[in-house]
mmCIF file with all atom_site columns, C-alpha atoms and ligand atoms in Angstrom:
data_model
loop_
_atom_site.group_PDB
_atom_site.id
_atom_site.type_symbol
_atom_site.label_atom_id
_atom_site.label_alt_id
_atom_site.label_comp_id
_atom_site.label_asym_id
_atom_site.label_entity_id
_atom_site.label_seq_id
_atom_site.pdbx_PDB_ins_code
_atom_site.Cartn_x
_atom_site.Cartn_y
_atom_site.Cartn_z
_atom_site.occupancy
_atom_site.B_iso_or_equiv
_atom_site.pdbx_formal_charge
_atom_site.auth_seq_id
_atom_site.auth_comp_id
_atom_site.auth_asym_id
_atom_site.auth_atom_id
_atom_site.pdbx_PDB_model_num
ATOM   1   C  CA  . MET A 1 1   ? -23.224 -16.655 3.229   1.00 85.00 ? 308  MET A CA  1
ATOM   2   C  CA  . ILE A 1 2   ? -20.953 -13.945 4.589   1.00 94.00 ? 309  ILE A CA  1
ATOM   3   C  CA  . ASN A 1 3   ? -22.272 -11.600 7.316   1.00 97.00 ? 310  ASN A CA  1
ATOM   4   C  CA  . ALA A 1 4   ? -23.364 -8.152  5.970   1.00 97.00 ? 311  ALA A CA  1
ATOM   5   C  CA  . ALA A 1 5   ? -21.307 -6.320  8.625   1.00 97.00 ? 312  ALA A CA  1
ATOM   6   C  CA  . MET A 1 6   ? -18.195 -8.177  7.446   1.00 98.00 ? 313  MET A CA  1
ATOM   7   C  CA  . VAL A 1 7   ? -18.933 -7.282  3.828   1.00 98.00 ? 314  VAL A CA  1
ATOM   8   C  CA  . LYS A 1 8   ? -19.267 -3.624  4.758   1.00 98.00 ? 315  LYS A CA  1
ATOM   9   C  CA  . GLU A 1 9   ? -15.798 -3.715  6.370   1.00 98.00 ? 316  GLU A CA  1
ATOM   10  C  CA  . LEU A 1 10  ? -14.288 -5.574  3.430   1.00 98.00 ? 317  LEU A CA  1
ATOM   11  C  CA  . ASN A 1 11  ? -15.758 -3.005  1.034   1.00 98.00 ? 318  ASN A CA  1
ATOM   12  C  CA  . ALA A 1 12  ? -14.181 -0.248  3.087   1.00 98.00 ? 319  ALA A CA  1
ATOM   13  C  CA  . GLN A 1 13  ? -10.838 -2.101  2.796   1.00 98.00 ? 320  GLN A CA  1
ATOM   14  C  CA  . ILE A 1 14  ? -11.241 -2.284  -1.019  1.00 98.00 ? 321  ILE A CA  1
ATOM   15  C  CA  . ASN A 1 15  ? -11.554 1.526   -0.877  1.00 98.00 ? 322  ASN A CA  1
ATOM   16  C  CA  . ALA A 1 16  ? -8.497  1.828   1.362   1.00 98.00 ? 323  ALA A CA  1
ATOM   17  C  CA  . GLU A 1 17  ? -6.384  -0.353  -0.981  1.00 98.00 ? 324  GLU A CA  1
ATOM   18  C  CA  . LEU A 1 18  ? -7.548  1.648   -4.056  1.00 98.00 ? 325  LEU A CA  1
ATOM   19  C  CA  . TYR A 1 19  ? -6.694  4.869   -2.151  1.00 98.00 ? 326  TYR A CA  1
ATOM   20  C  CA  . SER A 1 20  ? -3.232  3.383   -1.511  1.00 98.00 ? 327  SER A CA  1
ATOM   21  C  CA  . ALA A 1 21  ? -2.814  2.729   -5.266  1.00 98.00 ? 328  ALA A CA  1
ATOM   22  C  CA  . TYR A 1 22  ? -3.914  6.333   -5.957  1.00 98.00 ? 329  TYR A CA  1
ATOM   23  C  CA  . LEU A 1 23  ? -1.497  7.740   -3.342  1.00 98.00 ? 330  LEU A CA  1
ATOM   24  C  CA  . TYR A 1 24  ? 1.445   5.827   -4.778  1.00 98.00 ? 331  TYR A CA  1
ATOM   25  C  CA  . LEU A 1 25  ? 0.475   6.818   -8.330  1.00 98.00 ? 332  LEU A CA  1
ATOM   26  C  CA  . ALA A 1 26  ? 0.391   10.446  -7.202  1.00 98.00 ? 333  ALA A CA  1
ATOM   27  C  CA  . MET A 1 27  ? 3.899   9.974   -5.747  1.00 98.00 ? 334  MET A CA  1
ATOM   28  C  CA  . ALA A 1 28  ? 4.981   8.312   -9.014  1.00 98.00 ? 335  ALA A CA  1
ATOM   29  C  CA  . ALA A 1 29  ? 3.751   11.344  -10.952 1.00 98.00 ? 336  ALA A CA  1
ATOM   30  C  CA  . TRP A 1 30  ? 5.495   13.733  -8.618  1.00 98.00 ? 337  TRP A CA  1
ATOM   31  C  CA  . PHE A 1 31  ? 8.847   11.853  -8.983  1.00 98.00 ? 338  PHE A CA  1
ATOM   32  C  CA  . GLU A 1 32  ? 8.275   11.608  -12.756 1.00 98.00 ? 339  GLU A CA  1
ATOM   33  C  CA  . ALA A 1 33  ? 7.826   15.383  -13.035 1.00 98.00 ? 340  ALA A CA  1
ATOM   34  C  CA  . ASP A 1 34  ? 11.102  15.906  -11.155 1.00 96.00 ? 341  ASP A CA  1
ATOM   35  C  CA  . ASN A 1 35  ? 12.982  13.454  -13.382 1.00 96.00 ? 342  ASN A CA  1
ATOM   36  C  CA  . TRP A 1 36  ? 13.530  10.606  -10.986 1.00 98.00 ? 343  TRP A CA  1
ATOM   37  C  CA  . PRO A 1 37  ? 12.499  7.631   -13.133 1.00 98.00 ? 344  PRO A CA  1
ATOM   38  C  CA  . GLY A 1 38  ? 13.641  4.967   -10.662 1.00 98.00 ? 345  GLY A CA  1
ATOM   39  C  CA  . PHE A 1 39  ? 11.637  6.366   -7.767  1.00 98.00 ? 346  PHE A CA  1
ATOM   40  C  CA  . ALA A 1 40  ? 8.618   6.833   -10.065 1.00 98.00 ? 347  ALA A CA  1
ATOM   41  C  CA  . HIS A 1 41  ? 9.010   3.166   -11.251 1.00 98.00 ? 348  HIS A CA  1
ATOM   42  C  CA  . TRP A 1 42  ? 9.096   1.912   -7.672  1.00 98.00 ? 349  TRP A CA  1
ATOM   43  C  CA  . MET A 1 43  ? 5.890   3.840   -6.903  1.00 98.00 ? 350  MET A CA  1
ATOM   44  C  CA  . LYS A 1 44  ? 4.158   2.538   -10.023 1.00 98.00 ? 351  LYS A CA  1
ATOM   45  C  CA  . VAL A 1 45  ? 4.992   -1.028  -9.111  1.00 98.00 ? 352  VAL A CA  1
ATOM   46  C  CA  . GLN A 1 46  ? 3.639   -0.292  -5.623  1.00 98.00 ? 353  GLN A CA  1
ATOM   47  C  CA  . ALA A 1 47  ? 0.445   1.244   -7.012  1.00 98.00 ? 354  ALA A CA  1
ATOM   48  C  CA  . LYS A 1 48  ? -0.120  -1.931  -9.111  1.00 98.00 ? 355  LYS A CA  1
ATOM   49  C  CA  . GLU A 1 49  ? 0.365   -4.066  -6.056  1.00 98.00 ? 356  GLU A CA  1
ATOM   50  C  CA  . GLU A 1 50  ? -2.276  -2.102  -4.193  1.00 98.00 ? 357  GLU A CA  1
ATOM   51  C  CA  . GLN A 1 51  ? -4.741  -2.623  -7.032  1.00 98.00 ? 358  GLN A CA  1
ATOM   52  C  CA  . GLU A 1 52  ? -4.042  -6.327  -6.742  1.00 98.00 ? 359  GLU A CA  1
ATOM   53  C  CA  . HIS A 1 53  ? -4.784  -6.147  -3.011  1.00 98.00 ? 360  HIS A CA  1
ATOM   54  C  CA  . ALA A 1 54  ? -8.111  -4.480  -3.754  1.00 98.00 ? 361  ALA A CA  1
ATOM   55  C  CA  . MET A 1 55  ? -8.919  -7.169  -6.349  1.00 98.00 ? 362  MET A CA  1
ATOM   56  C  CA  . LYS A 1 56  ? -8.031  -9.964  -3.937  1.00 98.00 ? 363  LYS A CA  1
ATOM   57  C  CA  . ILE A 1 57  ? -10.717 -8.655  -1.530  1.00 98.00 ? 364  ILE A CA  1
ATOM   58  C  CA  . TYR A 1 58  ? -13.146 -8.005  -4.404  1.00 98.00 ? 365  TYR A CA  1
ATOM   59  C  CA  . GLU A 1 59  ? -12.866 -11.639 -5.522  1.00 98.00 ? 366  GLU A CA  1
ATOM   60  C  CA  . TYR A 1 60  ? -13.181 -12.932 -2.010  1.00 98.00 ? 367  TYR A CA  1
ATOM   61  C  CA  . VAL A 1 61  ? -16.325 -10.929 -1.265  1.00 98.00 ? 368  VAL A CA  1
ATOM   62  C  CA  . ASN A 1 62  ? -17.865 -12.285 -4.509  1.00 97.00 ? 369  ASN A CA  1
ATOM   63  C  CA  . ASP A 1 63  ? -16.801 -15.831 -3.734  1.00 97.00 ? 370  ASP A CA  1
ATOM   64  C  CA  . ARG A 1 64  ? -18.540 -15.598 -0.385  1.00 98.00 ? 371  ARG A CA  1
ATOM   65  C  CA  . GLY A 1 65  ? -21.827 -14.409 -1.931  1.00 96.00 ? 372  GLY A CA  1
ATOM   66  C  CA  . GLY A 1 66  ? -21.344 -10.816 -0.719  1.00 97.00 ? 373  GLY A CA  1
ATOM   67  C  CA  . ARG A 1 67  ? -21.901 -7.680  -2.785  1.00 97.00 ? 374  ARG A CA  1
ATOM   68  C  CA  . VAL A 1 68  ? -19.004 -5.404  -3.706  1.00 98.00 ? 375  VAL A CA  1
ATOM   69  C  CA  . VAL A 1 69  ? -20.047 -1.722  -3.487  1.00 98.00 ? 376  VAL A CA  1
ATOM   70  C  CA  . LEU A 1 70  ? -17.454 0.862   -4.530  1.00 98.00 ? 377  LEU A CA  1
ATOM   71  C  CA  . ASP A 1 71  ? -17.233 4.232   -2.846  1.00 97.00 ? 378  ASP A CA  1
ATOM   72  C  CA  . ALA A 1 72  ? -15.491 7.434   -3.930  1.00 98.00 ? 379  ALA A CA  1
ATOM   73  C  CA  . ILE A 1 73  ? -11.732 7.416   -3.632  1.00 98.00 ? 380  ILE A CA  1
ATOM   74  C  CA  . GLU A 1 74  ? -10.258 10.373  -1.743  1.00 98.00 ? 381  GLU A CA  1
ATOM   75  C  CA  . ALA A 1 75  ? -7.834  12.586  -3.615  1.00 98.00 ? 382  ALA A CA  1
ATOM   76  C  CA  . PRO A 1 76  ? -4.204  12.073  -2.494  1.00 98.00 ? 383  PRO A CA  1
ATOM   77  C  CA  . ALA A 1 77  ? -1.641  14.841  -2.010  1.00 98.00 ? 384  ALA A CA  1
ATOM   78  C  CA  . SER A 1 78  ? 0.181   15.920  -5.111  1.00 97.00 ? 385  SER A CA  1
ATOM   79  C  CA  . LYS A 1 79  ? 3.567   16.994  -3.758  1.00 97.00 ? 386  LYS A CA  1
ATOM   80  C  CA  . TRP A 1 80  ? 6.003   16.236  -0.978  1.00 98.00 ? 387  TRP A CA  1
ATOM   81  C  CA  . LYS A 1 81  ? 8.968   18.134  0.457   1.00 97.00 ? 388  LYS A CA  1
ATOM   82  C  CA  . ASP A 1 82  ? 11.565  15.683  -0.873  1.00 96.00 ? 389  ASP A CA  1
ATOM   83  C  CA  . ALA A 1 83  ? 12.100  11.907  -1.479  1.00 97.00 ? 390  ALA A CA  1
ATOM   84  C  CA  . HIS A 1 84  ? 12.702  11.343  2.253   1.00 97.00 ? 391  HIS A CA  1
ATOM   85  C  CA  . ALA A 1 85  ? 9.369   12.986  3.143   1.00 98.00 ? 392  ALA A CA  1
ATOM   86  C  CA  . ALA A 1 86  ? 7.576   11.046  0.428   1.00 98.00 ? 393  ALA A CA  1
ATOM   87  C  CA  . PHE A 1 87  ? 8.876   7.701   1.799   1.00 98.00 ? 394  PHE A CA  1
ATOM   88  C  CA  . GLU A 1 88  ? 8.061   8.769   5.354   1.00 98.00 ? 395  GLU A CA  1
ATOM   89  C  CA  . ALA A 1 89  ? 4.538   9.311   4.110   1.00 98.00 ? 396  ALA A CA  1
ATOM   90  C  CA  . VAL A 1 90  ? 4.585   5.814   2.554   1.00 98.00 ? 397  VAL A CA  1
ATOM   91  C  CA  . LEU A 1 91  ? 5.648   4.284   5.897   1.00 98.00 ? 398  LEU A CA  1
ATOM   92  C  CA  . LYS A 1 92  ? 3.034   6.272   7.852   1.00 98.00 ? 399  LYS A CA  1
ATOM   93  C  CA  . HIS A 1 93  ? 0.379   5.141   5.407   1.00 98.00 ? 400  HIS A CA  1
ATOM   94  C  CA  . GLU A 1 94  ? 1.411   1.487   5.540   1.00 98.00 ? 401  GLU A CA  1
ATOM   95  C  CA  . ARG A 1 95  ? 1.267   1.558   9.342   1.00 98.00 ? 402  ARG A CA  1
ATOM   96  C  CA  . HIS A 1 96  ? -2.273  2.934   9.027   1.00 98.00 ? 403  HIS A CA  1
ATOM   97  C  CA  . VAL A 1 97  ? -3.208  0.100   6.593   1.00 98.00 ? 404  VAL A CA  1
ATOM   98  C  CA  . THR A 1 98  ? -1.749  -2.457  9.025   1.00 98.00 ? 405  THR A CA  1
ATOM   99  C  CA  . SER A 1 99  ? -4.050  -1.084  11.728  1.00 98.00 ? 406  SER A CA  1
ATOM   100 C  CA  . LEU A 1 100 ? -7.016  -1.373  9.352   1.00 98.00 ? 407  LEU A CA  1
ATOM   101 C  CA  . ILE A 1 101 ? -6.158  -5.016  8.561   1.00 98.00 ? 408  ILE A CA  1
ATOM   102 C  CA  . HIS A 1 102 ? -5.844  -5.831  12.259  1.00 98.00 ? 409  HIS A CA  1
ATOM   103 C  CA  . LYS A 1 103 ? -9.255  -4.261  12.917  1.00 98.00 ? 410  LYS A CA  1
ATOM   104 C  CA  . LEU A 1 104 ? -10.737 -6.408  10.069  1.00 98.00 ? 411  LEU A CA  1
ATOM   105 C  CA  . VAL A 1 105 ? -9.251  -9.527  11.732  1.00 98.00 ? 412  VAL A CA  1
ATOM   106 C  CA  . ALA A 1 106 ? -10.862 -8.465  14.985  1.00 98.00 ? 413  ALA A CA  1
ATOM   107 C  CA  . VAL A 1 107 ? -14.299 -8.073  13.288  1.00 98.00 ? 414  VAL A CA  1
ATOM   108 C  CA  . ALA A 1 108 ? -13.948 -11.491 11.591  1.00 98.00 ? 415  ALA A CA  1
ATOM   109 C  CA  . ASP A 1 109 ? -13.047 -13.075 14.943  1.00 98.00 ? 416  ASP A CA  1
ATOM   110 C  CA  . LYS A 1 110 ? -15.958 -11.381 16.684  1.00 98.00 ? 417  LYS A CA  1
ATOM   111 C  CA  . LEU A 1 111 ? -18.360 -12.667 14.032  1.00 97.00 ? 418  LEU A CA  1
ATOM   112 C  CA  . LYS A 1 112 ? -16.722 -16.127 14.251  1.00 97.00 ? 419  LYS A CA  1
ATOM   113 C  CA  . ASP A 1 113 ? -16.067 -15.886 10.499  1.00 97.00 ? 420  ASP A CA  1
ATOM   114 C  CA  . THR A 1 114 ? -13.154 -18.307 10.334  1.00 97.00 ? 421  THR A CA  1
ATOM   115 C  CA  . ALA A 1 115 ? -12.934 -18.224 6.531   1.00 98.00 ? 422  ALA A CA  1
ATOM   116 C  CA  . THR A 1 116 ? -12.413 -14.438 6.538   1.00 98.00 ? 423  THR A CA  1
ATOM   117 C  CA  . SER A 1 117 ? -9.909  -14.572 9.360   1.00 98.00 ? 424  SER A CA  1
ATOM   118 C  CA  . ILE A 1 118 ? -7.831  -17.116 7.390   1.00 98.00 ? 425  ILE A CA  1
ATOM   119 C  CA  . PHE A 1 119 ? -8.227  -15.060 4.197   1.00 98.00 ? 426  PHE A CA  1
ATOM   120 C  CA  . LEU A 1 120 ? -6.941  -11.960 6.050   1.00 98.00 ? 427  LEU A CA  1
ATOM   121 C  CA  . GLN A 1 121 ? -3.795  -13.725 7.260   1.00 98.00 ? 428  GLN A CA  1
ATOM   122 C  CA  . TRP A 1 122 ? -2.247  -13.131 3.877   1.00 98.00 ? 429  TRP A CA  1
ATOM   123 C  CA  . PHE A 1 123 ? -2.740  -9.393  4.387   1.00 98.00 ? 430  PHE A CA  1
ATOM   124 C  CA  . VAL A 1 124 ? -1.333  -9.533  7.913   1.00 98.00 ? 431  VAL A CA  1
ATOM   125 C  CA  . ASN A 1 125 ? 1.907   -11.058 6.536   1.00 98.00 ? 432  ASN A CA  1
ATOM   126 C  CA  . GLU A 1 126 ? 1.910   -8.701  3.518   1.00 97.00 ? 433  GLU A CA  1
ATOM   127 C  CA  . GLN A 1 127 ? 1.764   -5.704  5.847   1.00 97.00 ? 434  GLN A CA  1
ATOM   128 C  CA  . VAL A 1 128 ? 4.894   -6.908  7.691   1.00 98.00 ? 435  VAL A CA  1
ATOM   129 C  CA  . GLU A 1 129 ? 6.645   -6.888  4.352   1.00 96.00 ? 436  GLU A CA  1
ATOM   130 C  CA  . GLU A 1 130 ? 5.175   -3.506  3.330   1.00 96.00 ? 437  GLU A CA  1
ATOM   131 C  CA  . GLU A 1 131 ? 6.283   -1.760  6.436   1.00 98.00 ? 438  GLU A CA  1
ATOM   132 C  CA  . LYS A 1 132 ? 9.726   -3.382  6.334   1.00 98.00 ? 439  LYS A CA  1
ATOM   133 C  CA  . ASN A 1 133 ? 10.339  -2.208  2.750   1.00 96.00 ? 440  ASN A CA  1
ATOM   134 C  CA  . ALA A 1 134 ? 9.196   1.356   3.445   1.00 97.00 ? 441  ALA A CA  1
ATOM   135 C  CA  . ASP A 1 135 ? 11.144  1.556   6.704   1.00 98.00 ? 442  ASP A CA  1
ATOM   136 C  CA  . GLU A 1 136 ? 14.365  0.443   4.911   1.00 98.00 ? 443  GLU A CA  1
ATOM   137 C  CA  . LEU A 1 137 ? 13.994  3.143   2.304   1.00 98.00 ? 444  LEU A CA  1
ATOM   138 C  CA  . VAL A 1 138 ? 13.209  5.794   4.928   1.00 98.00 ? 445  VAL A CA  1
ATOM   139 C  CA  . GLN A 1 139 ? 16.426  4.853   6.734   1.00 98.00 ? 446  GLN A CA  1
ATOM   140 C  CA  . ILE A 1 140 ? 18.548  4.880   3.550   1.00 98.00 ? 447  ILE A CA  1
ATOM   141 C  CA  . LEU A 1 141 ? 17.107  8.311   2.583   1.00 98.00 ? 448  LEU A CA  1
ATOM   142 C  CA  . ALA A 1 142 ? 17.823  9.642   6.085   1.00 97.00 ? 449  ALA A CA  1
ATOM   143 C  CA  . ARG A 1 143 ? 21.436  8.473   5.700   1.00 97.00 ? 450  ARG A CA  1
ATOM   144 C  CA  . ILE A 1 144 ? 21.746  10.008  2.211   1.00 95.00 ? 451  ILE A CA  1
ATOM   145 C  CA  . LYS A 1 145 ? 20.604  13.408  3.590   1.00 92.00 ? 452  LYS A CA  1
ATOM   146 C  CA  . GLY A 1 146 ? 19.635  14.727  0.126   1.00 88.00 ? 453  GLY A CA  1
ATOM   147 C  CA  . SER A 1 147 ? 23.064  14.065  -1.379  1.00 95.00 ? 454  SER A CA  1
ATOM   148 C  CA  . PRO A 1 148 ? 22.682  14.115  -5.170  1.00 95.00 ? 455  PRO A CA  1
ATOM   149 C  CA  . ASN A 1 149 ? 25.028  11.173  -5.643  1.00 96.00 ? 456  ASN A CA  1
ATOM   150 C  CA  . GLY A 1 150 ? 23.178  9.089   -3.074  1.00 97.00 ? 457  GLY A CA  1
ATOM   151 C  CA  . LEU A 1 151 ? 19.801  9.962   -4.564  1.00 97.00 ? 458  LEU A CA  1
ATOM   152 C  CA  . PHE A 1 152 ? 21.067  9.170   -8.067  1.00 97.00 ? 459  PHE A CA  1
ATOM   153 C  CA  . MET A 1 153 ? 22.312  5.752   -6.968  1.00 97.00 ? 460  MET A CA  1
ATOM   154 C  CA  . LEU A 1 154 ? 19.095  4.944   -5.088  1.00 98.00 ? 461  LEU A CA  1
ATOM   155 C  CA  . ASP A 1 155 ? 17.058  6.030   -8.101  1.00 98.00 ? 462  ASP A CA  1
ATOM   156 C  CA  . ARG A 1 156 ? 19.000  3.604   -10.281 1.00 97.00 ? 463  ARG A CA  1
ATOM   157 C  CA  . GLN A 1 157 ? 18.479  0.841   -7.724  1.00 97.00 ? 464  GLN A CA  1
ATOM   158 C  CA  . LEU A 1 158 ? 14.720  1.395   -7.313  1.00 97.00 ? 465  LEU A CA  1
ATOM   159 C  CA  . GLY A 1 159 ? 14.324  1.436   -11.098 1.00 97.00 ? 466  GLY A CA  1
ATOM   160 C  CA  . LYS A 1 160 ? 15.127  -2.244  -11.049 1.00 95.00 ? 467  LYS A CA  1
ATOM   161 C  CA  . ARG A 1 161 ? 12.176  -3.257  -8.872  1.00 93.00 ? 468  ARG A CA  1
ATOM   162 C  CA  . GLU A 1 162 ? 10.266  -6.084  -10.471 1.00 92.00 ? 469  GLU A CA  1
ATOM   163 C  CA  . ASP A 1 163 ? 7.360   -6.731  -8.132  1.00 81.00 ? 470  ASP A CA  1
HETATM 164 FE FE1 . FEO B 2 .   ? -2.198  -2.959  0.404   1.00 70.67 ? 1208 FEO B FE1 1
HETATM 165 FE FE2 . FEO B 2 .   ? 0.367   -1.402  0.982   1.00 70.67 ? 1208 FEO B FE2 1
HETATM 166 O  O1  . FEO B 2 .   ? -1.181  -2.231  1.638   1.00 70.67 ? 1208 FEO B O1  1
#
């Protein structure tokens, strides 16, 4: 049976992942309202991914005989200065999530919960990918410097994201 302190931390992470989904959905809605369908699509795919992250932890807690308890999800922002600022916010948020995952690993290690440590390795790797993707887009947007042509092309490209 999984340690109650570990379950509490994993429940907090479910909340953090659902907040991430909410944040990216808020960004999708903001892009949608400004007629950037590609950026909105990218954010919706990202939001769906975050829900999957939450469900991965949900299933794991149940599999280990723990009890999932859901908390309120904080309201995300509803507007950003521009696309560059929005993706900078994505990168900042993903760095924050990475630190949360690393803290979870530290708790699992302290509790000698090897199964949870191994389970969390997937998230450690996923965060490397998440930060890399956000960082690339921040750099591209910095290069574009708000040029309508550049934004249009990037919107087309991001509209093709599959997962
Ligand atoms: Fe589930 Fe983007 O971290």
